[in-house]
Amino acid sequence: QVQLVQSGSELKKPGASVKVSCKASGYTFTSYAMNWVRQAPGQGLEWMGWINTNTGNPTYAQGFTGRFVFSLDTSVSTAYLQISSLKAEDTAVYYCARDGHGGSPLPDYWGQGTLVTVSS
Amino acid sequence: QSALTQPASVSGSPGQSITISCTGTSSDVGGYNYVSWYQQHPGKAPKLMIYEVSNRPSGVPDRFSGSKSGNTASLTISGLQAEDEADYYCSSYTSSSTVVFGGGTKLTVL
C-alpha cells in the first residue's frame, strides 16, 4: 500500500535551517510528482509547490521562493523540504503529498505531517 | 492565486444531508475537471474524499458525492454520521499550472 512517512517534529531557533524528509513506499517513486503543503496553526492548507521526481525540477508557489528548497534522493525514494533563515511565521505542519493517479495534478496520498516550531 | 471560497462552517443532524460549496473562477474550478475534496480530522493529515470533481477513491463511502456547475464545485454528504465531523477542503488545478486550496469548512454534526 502507498505510504508517505515523514520525519519527526523539529524545534528550531530563528535564523536556523531545517530539513524535512518524506519517504515513499508502495509505488514507483519516480512515477508520481511530490507536492509540499503547509498548514499554520489553526489555519487552512497552503500549496507550497511540487517537484518532478523524474527530473528533480522543482516548482515553487508564490511566497515560497528563496528560502524553500525541494530536493530528492531517488535511491531511497525520499523527498526533502529544506527551509533556511527560519522565522517565527514558518511555524506550521508541513505535509508531503503525492500527485494523483492517472496524471491528476492534485494530491491523493499524504504524509502524516511534520511540525516545525520556530521559537527563541 | 487567491484561495477558493468555502463557507467557514456548516452543520447538520445525524441522518441529514449537507452541501459544502467551493467557488473559484474560470481559471481554476471552472476551467478544469481537476477538483478534489479532502477531509481532515483534528491533528490528522488530510484524506482524499473526492477527485476529478465527482470520483470517489476506493474505501470512501458513497454517502460522499461531488459535483460542479460553472465556477462552483460542491461536496454533498448524505446520511450524516458523527464521524463525518471534520474540516473539509476543496482544491483545484489552475491555469498557472499551480494548485489552490479553499479556506476550509468546519462541519459540525449536531
PDB file of C-alpha atoms in Angstrom, chain A residues 4 10 19 31 59 68 101:
ATOM      1  CA  LEU A   4       4.499   8.501   2.850  1.00  0.00           C
ATOM      2  CA  GLU A  10      11.509  19.922  14.934  1.00  0.00           C
ATOM      3  CA  LYS A  19      15.245  19.695   6.547  1.00  0.00           C
ATOM      4  CA  SER A  31       6.201   7.809 -11.436  1.00  0.00           C
ATOM      5  CA  THR A  59       8.234  24.464  -8.958  1.00  0.00           C
ATOM      6  CA  PHE A  68      12.454  26.977   0.492  1.00  0.00           C
ATOM      7  CA  HIS A 101      -3.219   8.580 -10.013  1.00  0.00           C
TER       8      HIS A 101
END
